Short mmCIF file of N, CA, C and O in Angstrom, two decimals:
data_model
loop_
_atom_site.label_atom_id
_atom_site.label_comp_id
_atom_site.label_asym_id
_atom_site.label_seq_id
_atom_site.Cartn_x
_atom_site.Cartn_y
_atom_site.Cartn_z
N MET A 18 0.84 -1.18 0.00
CA MET A 18 0.00 0.00 0.00
C MET A 18 0.89 1.25 0.00
O MET A 18 1.90 1.31 0.68
N THR A 19 0.50 2.24 -0.72
CA THR A 19 1.21 3.51 -0.77
C THR A 19 0.81 4.36 0.43
O THR A 19 -0.35 4.41 0.81
N ALA A 20 1.80 5.05 0.99
CA ALA A 20 1.52 5.91 2.13
C ALA A 20 0.57 7.03 1.72
O ALA A 20 0.65 7.57 0.62
N VAL A 21 -0.34 7.34 2.62
CA VAL A 21 -1.29 8.43 2.41
C VAL A 21 -1.16 9.39 3.59
O VAL A 21 -0.57 9.08 4.62
N GLN A 22 -1.74 10.57 3.45
CA GLN A 22 -1.63 11.59 4.49
C GLN A 22 -2.83 11.56 5.43
O GLN A 22 -3.96 11.33 4.99
N PHE A 23 -2.53 11.82 6.70
CA PHE A 23 -3.56 11.89 7.72
C PHE A 23 -3.37 13.15 8.54
O PHE A 23 -2.23 13.57 8.79
N LEU A 24 -4.48 13.74 8.95
CA LEU A 24 -4.47 14.86 9.88
C LEU A 24 -4.93 14.31 11.23
O LEU A 24 -5.98 13.69 11.32
N ILE A 25 -4.11 14.52 12.23
CA ILE A 25 -4.45 14.08 13.58
C ILE A 25 -4.67 15.33 14.42
O ILE A 25 -3.81 16.20 14.47
N GLU A 26 -5.82 15.41 15.04
CA GLU A 26 -6.13 16.54 15.91
C GLU A 26 -6.27 16.05 17.34
O GLU A 26 -6.99 15.10 17.61
N TYR A 27 -5.55 16.71 18.22
CA TYR A 27 -5.59 16.42 19.65
C TYR A 27 -6.20 17.62 20.36
O TYR A 27 -5.76 18.75 20.15
N ASN A 28 -7.18 17.38 21.23
CA ASN A 28 -7.76 18.45 22.04
C ASN A 28 -7.51 18.12 23.51
O ASN A 28 -7.87 17.03 23.97
N PHE A 29 -6.89 19.07 24.23
CA PHE A 29 -6.60 18.85 25.63
C PHE A 29 -7.87 18.79 26.46
O PHE A 29 -8.84 19.50 26.20
N GLY A 30 -7.83 17.95 27.47
CA GLY A 30 -8.90 17.87 28.45
C GLY A 30 -8.45 18.53 29.74
O GLY A 30 -7.37 19.13 29.81
N PRO A 31 -9.23 18.41 30.79
CA PRO A 31 -8.92 19.07 32.06
C PRO A 31 -7.67 18.51 32.75
O PRO A 31 -7.12 19.17 33.63
N GLN A 32 -7.21 17.33 32.34
CA GLN A 32 -6.02 16.74 32.97
C GLN A 32 -4.71 17.34 32.47
O GLN A 32 -3.67 17.11 33.06
N TYR A 33 -4.76 18.11 31.36
CA TYR A 33 -3.53 18.63 30.78
C TYR A 33 -2.79 19.56 31.73
O TYR A 33 -3.39 20.42 32.37
N SER A 34 -1.48 19.37 31.78
CA SER A 34 -0.61 20.25 32.56
C SER A 34 0.74 20.29 31.86
O SER A 34 1.26 19.25 31.47
N ASP A 35 1.29 21.47 31.71
CA ASP A 35 2.63 21.56 31.14
C ASP A 35 3.69 21.57 32.23
O ASP A 35 4.86 21.81 31.98
N ALA A 36 3.28 21.27 33.46
CA ALA A 36 4.20 21.32 34.59
C ALA A 36 5.13 20.10 34.63
O ALA A 36 6.20 20.17 35.23
N ASN A 37 4.73 19.00 34.02
CA ASN A 37 5.55 17.79 34.05
C ASN A 37 6.57 17.85 32.92
O ASN A 37 6.31 17.41 31.81
N GLU A 38 7.75 18.38 33.21
CA GLU A 38 8.77 18.61 32.18
C GLU A 38 9.29 17.30 31.57
O GLU A 38 9.52 17.24 30.37
N SER A 39 9.46 16.25 32.36
CA SER A 39 9.97 15.00 31.79
C SER A 39 8.96 14.39 30.83
O SER A 39 9.33 13.86 29.78
N LEU A 40 7.67 14.49 31.15
CA LEU A 40 6.64 13.98 30.24
C LEU A 40 6.59 14.84 28.97
O LEU A 40 6.46 14.32 27.86
N ARG A 41 6.72 16.14 29.12
CA ARG A 41 6.74 17.04 27.96
C ARG A 41 7.91 16.71 27.04
O ARG A 41 7.76 16.65 25.83
N GLN A 42 9.07 16.44 27.62
CA GLN A 42 10.24 16.09 26.81
C GLN A 42 10.02 14.76 26.08
O GLN A 42 10.41 14.60 24.92
N ALA A 43 9.39 13.80 26.74
CA ALA A 43 9.09 12.51 26.10
C ALA A 43 8.10 12.71 24.95
O ALA A 43 8.24 12.10 23.88
N HIS A 44 7.10 13.55 25.17
CA HIS A 44 6.10 13.87 24.14
C HIS A 44 6.78 14.51 22.92
O HIS A 44 6.55 14.10 21.79
N LEU A 45 7.63 15.51 23.15
CA LEU A 45 8.32 16.17 22.04
C LEU A 45 9.28 15.23 21.33
O LEU A 45 9.36 15.22 20.10
N ALA A 46 9.99 14.40 22.07
CA ALA A 46 10.92 13.44 21.46
C ALA A 46 10.15 12.43 20.60
O ALA A 46 10.61 12.06 19.51
N TYR A 47 8.99 12.00 21.09
CA TYR A 47 8.17 11.07 20.31
C TYR A 47 7.80 11.69 18.96
O TYR A 47 7.98 11.09 17.92
N ARG A 48 7.29 12.90 19.01
CA ARG A 48 6.87 13.56 17.77
C ARG A 48 8.05 13.84 16.84
O ARG A 48 7.96 13.62 15.64
N MET A 49 9.15 14.32 17.40
CA MET A 49 10.33 14.63 16.57
C MET A 49 10.92 13.36 15.96
O MET A 49 11.58 13.41 14.94
N GLY A 50 10.67 12.22 16.58
CA GLY A 50 11.19 10.96 16.08
C GLY A 50 10.32 10.29 15.02
O GLY A 50 10.68 9.23 14.51
N LEU A 51 9.20 10.90 14.68
CA LEU A 51 8.32 10.31 13.67
C LEU A 51 8.85 10.66 12.28
O LEU A 51 8.77 11.81 11.85
N PRO A 52 9.38 9.68 11.55
CA PRO A 52 9.93 9.99 10.22
C PRO A 52 8.86 10.41 9.22
O PRO A 52 9.17 11.08 8.23
N SER A 53 7.62 10.08 9.48
CA SER A 53 6.54 10.40 8.54
C SER A 53 5.87 11.73 8.84
O SER A 53 4.96 12.14 8.13
N LEU A 54 6.32 12.43 9.91
CA LEU A 54 5.71 13.70 10.30
C LEU A 54 6.04 14.79 9.28
O LEU A 54 7.19 15.00 8.92
N ARG A 55 5.01 15.46 8.80
CA ARG A 55 5.19 16.53 7.81
C ARG A 55 4.92 17.91 8.40
O ARG A 55 5.46 18.89 7.95
N LEU A 56 4.04 17.98 9.42
CA LEU A 56 3.70 19.26 10.04
C LEU A 56 3.19 19.00 11.45
O LEU A 56 2.47 18.03 11.67
N ALA A 57 3.57 19.87 12.37
CA ALA A 57 3.03 19.84 13.73
C ALA A 57 2.74 21.28 14.12
O ALA A 57 3.57 22.17 13.88
N ALA A 58 1.57 21.52 14.68
CA ALA A 58 1.19 22.89 15.06
C ALA A 58 0.36 22.86 16.32
O ALA A 58 -0.41 21.93 16.56
N GLN A 59 0.52 23.90 17.13
CA GLN A 59 -0.31 24.07 18.32
C GLN A 59 -1.65 24.67 17.92
O GLN A 59 -1.73 25.47 17.00
N LEU A 60 -2.69 24.30 18.65
CA LEU A 60 -3.99 24.96 18.55
C LEU A 60 -4.11 25.89 19.74
O LEU A 60 -3.83 25.50 20.88
N ARG A 61 -4.49 27.15 19.48
CA ARG A 61 -4.54 28.17 20.51
C ARG A 61 -5.96 28.71 20.66
O ARG A 61 -6.71 28.80 19.70
N SER A 62 -6.31 29.08 21.88
CA SER A 62 -7.62 29.69 22.14
C SER A 62 -7.53 31.19 21.83
O SER A 62 -6.45 31.72 21.59
N SER A 63 -8.67 31.86 21.89
CA SER A 63 -8.69 33.30 21.61
C SER A 63 -7.90 34.10 22.65
O SER A 63 -7.44 35.20 22.37
N ASP A 64 -7.70 33.51 23.84
CA ASP A 64 -6.87 34.19 24.84
C ASP A 64 -5.44 33.61 24.88
O ASP A 64 -4.73 33.75 25.85
N ASP A 65 -5.06 32.96 23.78
CA ASP A 65 -3.70 32.47 23.53
C ASP A 65 -3.24 31.34 24.44
O ASP A 65 -2.07 31.15 24.67
N ARG A 66 -4.18 30.56 24.96
CA ARG A 66 -3.83 29.35 25.70
C ARG A 66 -3.72 28.19 24.71
O ARG A 66 -4.48 28.10 23.76
N MET A 67 -2.76 27.28 24.94
CA MET A 67 -2.68 26.11 24.09
C MET A 67 -3.81 25.16 24.46
O MET A 67 -3.99 24.81 25.63
N VAL A 68 -4.63 24.78 23.46
CA VAL A 68 -5.78 23.92 23.71
C VAL A 68 -5.68 22.57 23.00
O VAL A 68 -6.55 21.73 23.14
N GLY A 69 -4.60 22.38 22.25
CA GLY A 69 -4.41 21.13 21.55
C GLY A 69 -3.35 21.28 20.48
O GLY A 69 -2.56 22.23 20.50
N SER A 70 -3.36 20.33 19.55
CA SER A 70 -2.39 20.38 18.46
C SER A 70 -2.90 19.58 17.27
O SER A 70 -3.85 18.81 17.38
N VAL A 71 -2.26 19.81 16.14
CA VAL A 71 -2.54 19.02 14.94
C VAL A 71 -1.23 18.53 14.35
O VAL A 71 -0.19 19.18 14.47
N LEU A 72 -1.30 17.37 13.75
CA LEU A 72 -0.18 16.79 13.01
C LEU A 72 -0.67 16.42 11.63
O LEU A 72 -1.82 16.02 11.46
N ILE A 73 0.19 16.55 10.66
CA ILE A 73 -0.03 15.94 9.36
C ILE A 73 1.12 14.99 9.15
O ILE A 73 2.30 15.36 9.31
N LEU A 74 0.80 13.75 8.85
CA LEU A 74 1.82 12.74 8.66
C LEU A 74 1.40 11.76 7.58
O LEU A 74 0.25 11.76 7.14
N GLU A 75 2.35 10.96 7.16
CA GLU A 75 2.07 9.91 6.18
C GLU A 75 2.06 8.57 6.90
O GLU A 75 2.84 8.34 7.83
N ALA A 76 1.15 7.70 6.48
CA ALA A 76 1.04 6.36 7.06
C ALA A 76 0.56 5.41 5.97
O ALA A 76 -0.02 5.84 4.97
N GLU A 77 0.78 4.14 6.19
CA GLU A 77 0.36 3.13 5.22
C GLU A 77 -1.15 2.92 5.23
O GLU A 77 -1.69 2.33 4.32
N GLY A 78 -1.82 3.39 6.25
CA GLY A 78 -3.27 3.26 6.35
C GLY A 78 -3.76 3.80 7.68
O GLY A 78 -2.98 4.23 8.53
N ARG A 79 -5.07 3.77 7.86
CA ARG A 79 -5.68 4.32 9.08
C ARG A 79 -5.18 3.62 10.34
O ARG A 79 -4.94 4.28 11.36
N ASP A 80 -5.00 2.31 10.29
CA ASP A 80 -4.55 1.59 11.49
C ASP A 80 -3.19 2.11 11.96
O ASP A 80 -2.98 2.32 13.16
N GLU A 81 -2.28 2.33 11.02
CA GLU A 81 -0.96 2.85 11.38
C GLU A 81 -1.07 4.28 11.92
O GLU A 81 -0.44 4.62 12.92
N ALA A 82 -1.89 5.11 11.28
CA ALA A 82 -2.08 6.49 11.75
C ALA A 82 -2.68 6.51 13.15
O ALA A 82 -2.27 7.30 14.00
N GLU A 83 -3.65 5.66 13.41
CA GLU A 83 -4.27 5.57 14.74
C GLU A 83 -3.23 5.14 15.77
O GLU A 83 -3.19 5.68 16.88
N ALA A 84 -2.40 4.16 15.42
CA ALA A 84 -1.37 3.70 16.35
C ALA A 84 -0.39 4.82 16.68
O ALA A 84 -0.03 5.03 17.84
N ILE A 85 0.02 5.56 15.66
CA ILE A 85 0.91 6.71 15.89
C ILE A 85 0.25 7.72 16.82
O ILE A 85 0.85 8.20 17.77
N ALA A 86 -1.01 8.03 16.54
CA ALA A 86 -1.74 9.01 17.34
C ALA A 86 -1.83 8.58 18.80
O ALA A 86 -1.66 9.39 19.71
N HIS A 87 -2.10 7.32 19.04
CA HIS A 87 -2.36 6.85 20.39
C HIS A 87 -1.11 6.43 21.16
O HIS A 87 -1.19 6.14 22.36
N ASN A 88 0.05 6.43 20.51
CA ASN A 88 1.30 6.10 21.20
C ASN A 88 2.00 7.32 21.78
O ASN A 88 3.04 7.19 22.42
N ASP A 89 1.47 8.50 21.56
CA ASP A 89 2.04 9.73 22.13
C ASP A 89 2.00 9.62 23.66
O ASP A 89 0.98 9.23 24.23
N PRO A 90 3.09 9.95 24.34
CA PRO A 90 3.11 9.87 25.80
C PRO A 90 2.01 10.67 26.50
O PRO A 90 1.55 10.29 27.58
N TYR A 91 1.54 11.75 25.89
CA TYR A 91 0.45 12.53 26.49
C TYR A 91 -0.85 11.73 26.52
O TYR A 91 -1.70 11.97 27.37
N VAL A 92 -1.02 10.79 25.60
CA VAL A 92 -2.23 9.96 25.61
C VAL A 92 -2.26 9.10 26.87
O VAL A 92 -3.26 9.05 27.57
N GLY A 93 -1.13 8.46 27.16
CA GLY A 93 -1.04 7.62 28.36
C GLY A 93 -1.24 8.40 29.65
O GLY A 93 -1.71 7.86 30.65
N ALA A 94 -0.91 9.69 29.62
CA ALA A 94 -1.08 10.55 30.80
C ALA A 94 -2.51 11.06 30.93
O ALA A 94 -2.85 11.70 31.91
N GLY A 95 -3.36 10.78 29.92
CA GLY A 95 -4.75 11.23 29.98
C GLY A 95 -4.94 12.71 29.67
O GLY A 95 -5.95 13.29 30.06
N TYR A 96 -3.97 13.31 28.99
CA TYR A 96 -4.04 14.75 28.71
C TYR A 96 -5.06 15.12 27.64
O TYR A 96 -5.51 16.25 27.60
N TYR A 97 -5.39 14.18 26.76
CA TYR A 97 -6.28 14.53 25.64
C TYR A 97 -7.71 14.11 25.92
O TYR A 97 -7.98 13.01 26.35
N GLU A 98 -8.62 15.03 25.64
CA GLU A 98 -10.05 14.77 25.76
C GLU A 98 -10.58 14.12 24.49
O GLU A 98 -11.51 13.34 24.51
N ASN A 99 -9.96 14.48 23.36
CA ASN A 99 -10.42 14.00 22.06
C ASN A 99 -9.23 13.85 21.13
O ASN A 99 -8.36 14.71 21.09
N ILE A 100 -9.22 12.75 20.38
CA ILE A 100 -8.21 12.53 19.34
C ILE A 100 -8.96 12.15 18.08
O ILE A 100 -9.77 11.23 18.08
N SER A 101 -8.70 12.88 17.02
CA SER A 101 -9.36 12.65 15.74
C SER A 101 -8.31 12.33 14.68
O SER A 101 -7.32 13.05 14.57
N VAL A 102 -8.52 11.26 13.94
CA VAL A 102 -7.61 10.88 12.85
C VAL A 102 -8.42 10.90 11.56
O VAL A 102 -9.41 10.19 11.43
N ARG A 103 -8.00 11.77 10.63
CA ARG A 103 -8.73 11.93 9.37
C ARG A 103 -7.79 11.82 8.18
O ARG A 103 -6.69 12.37 8.21
N LEU A 104 -8.26 11.18 7.16
CA LEU A 104 -7.54 11.14 5.89
C LEU A 104 -7.51 12.56 5.33
O LEU A 104 -8.51 13.28 5.40
N CYS A 105 -6.38 12.99 4.81
CA CYS A 105 -6.32 14.32 4.20
C CYS A 105 -5.40 14.27 2.99
O CYS A 105 -4.66 13.31 2.78
N LEU A 106 -5.45 15.30 2.22
CA LEU A 106 -4.59 15.41 1.04
C LEU A 106 -4.13 16.86 0.96
O LEU A 106 -4.91 17.76 0.67
N VAL A 107 -2.87 17.07 1.28
CA VAL A 107 -2.31 18.42 1.22
C VAL A 107 -2.03 18.74 -0.24
O VAL A 107 -1.29 18.03 -0.92
N ARG A 108 -2.63 19.80 -0.72
CA ARG A 108 -2.46 20.22 -2.12
C ARG A 108 -1.44 21.33 -2.26
O ARG A 108 -0.83 21.50 -3.29
N PHE A 109 -1.31 22.13 -1.20
CA PHE A 109 -0.38 23.26 -1.26
C PHE A 109 0.10 23.56 0.13
O PHE A 109 -0.68 23.52 1.08
N CYS A 110 1.37 23.85 0.26
CA CYS A 110 1.92 24.20 1.56
C CYS A 110 3.11 25.12 1.34
O CYS A 110 4.08 24.76 0.72
N ASP A 111 2.99 26.34 1.85
CA ASP A 111 4.07 27.31 1.80
C ASP A 111 4.17 27.94 3.17
O ASP A 111 3.42 28.85 3.49
N LEU A 112 5.06 27.43 3.99
CA LEU A 112 5.20 27.92 5.35
C LEU A 112 6.33 28.91 5.50
O LEU A 112 6.67 29.31 6.62
N ALA A 113 6.92 29.31 4.39
CA ALA A 113 8.01 30.30 4.47
C ALA A 113 7.48 31.61 4.99
O ALA A 113 6.46 32.11 4.52
N ALA A 114 8.18 32.15 5.95
CA ALA A 114 7.72 33.43 6.54
C ALA A 114 8.66 34.55 6.19
O ALA A 114 9.81 34.40 6.03
#
């Protein structure tokens, strides 16, 4: 099967805390270690609080994308209220600032 793109959206729940630095480092290392990761971005509220994140990555199928999404250390800590995995197709991307 050819790799396809998926958008993963994570929404923080009430358990989220950025106070646990070792867990945060494990979370960032996990994401940085994903060879299929194409984009990672924070989701912010209108008062500039981080409320979640999105990833765009390539996977061989939905099962692989779901496994990637659910293996994030923040999932095991119960930080996410909702995780959504959707098939997507990036047609254009220019992030140069």
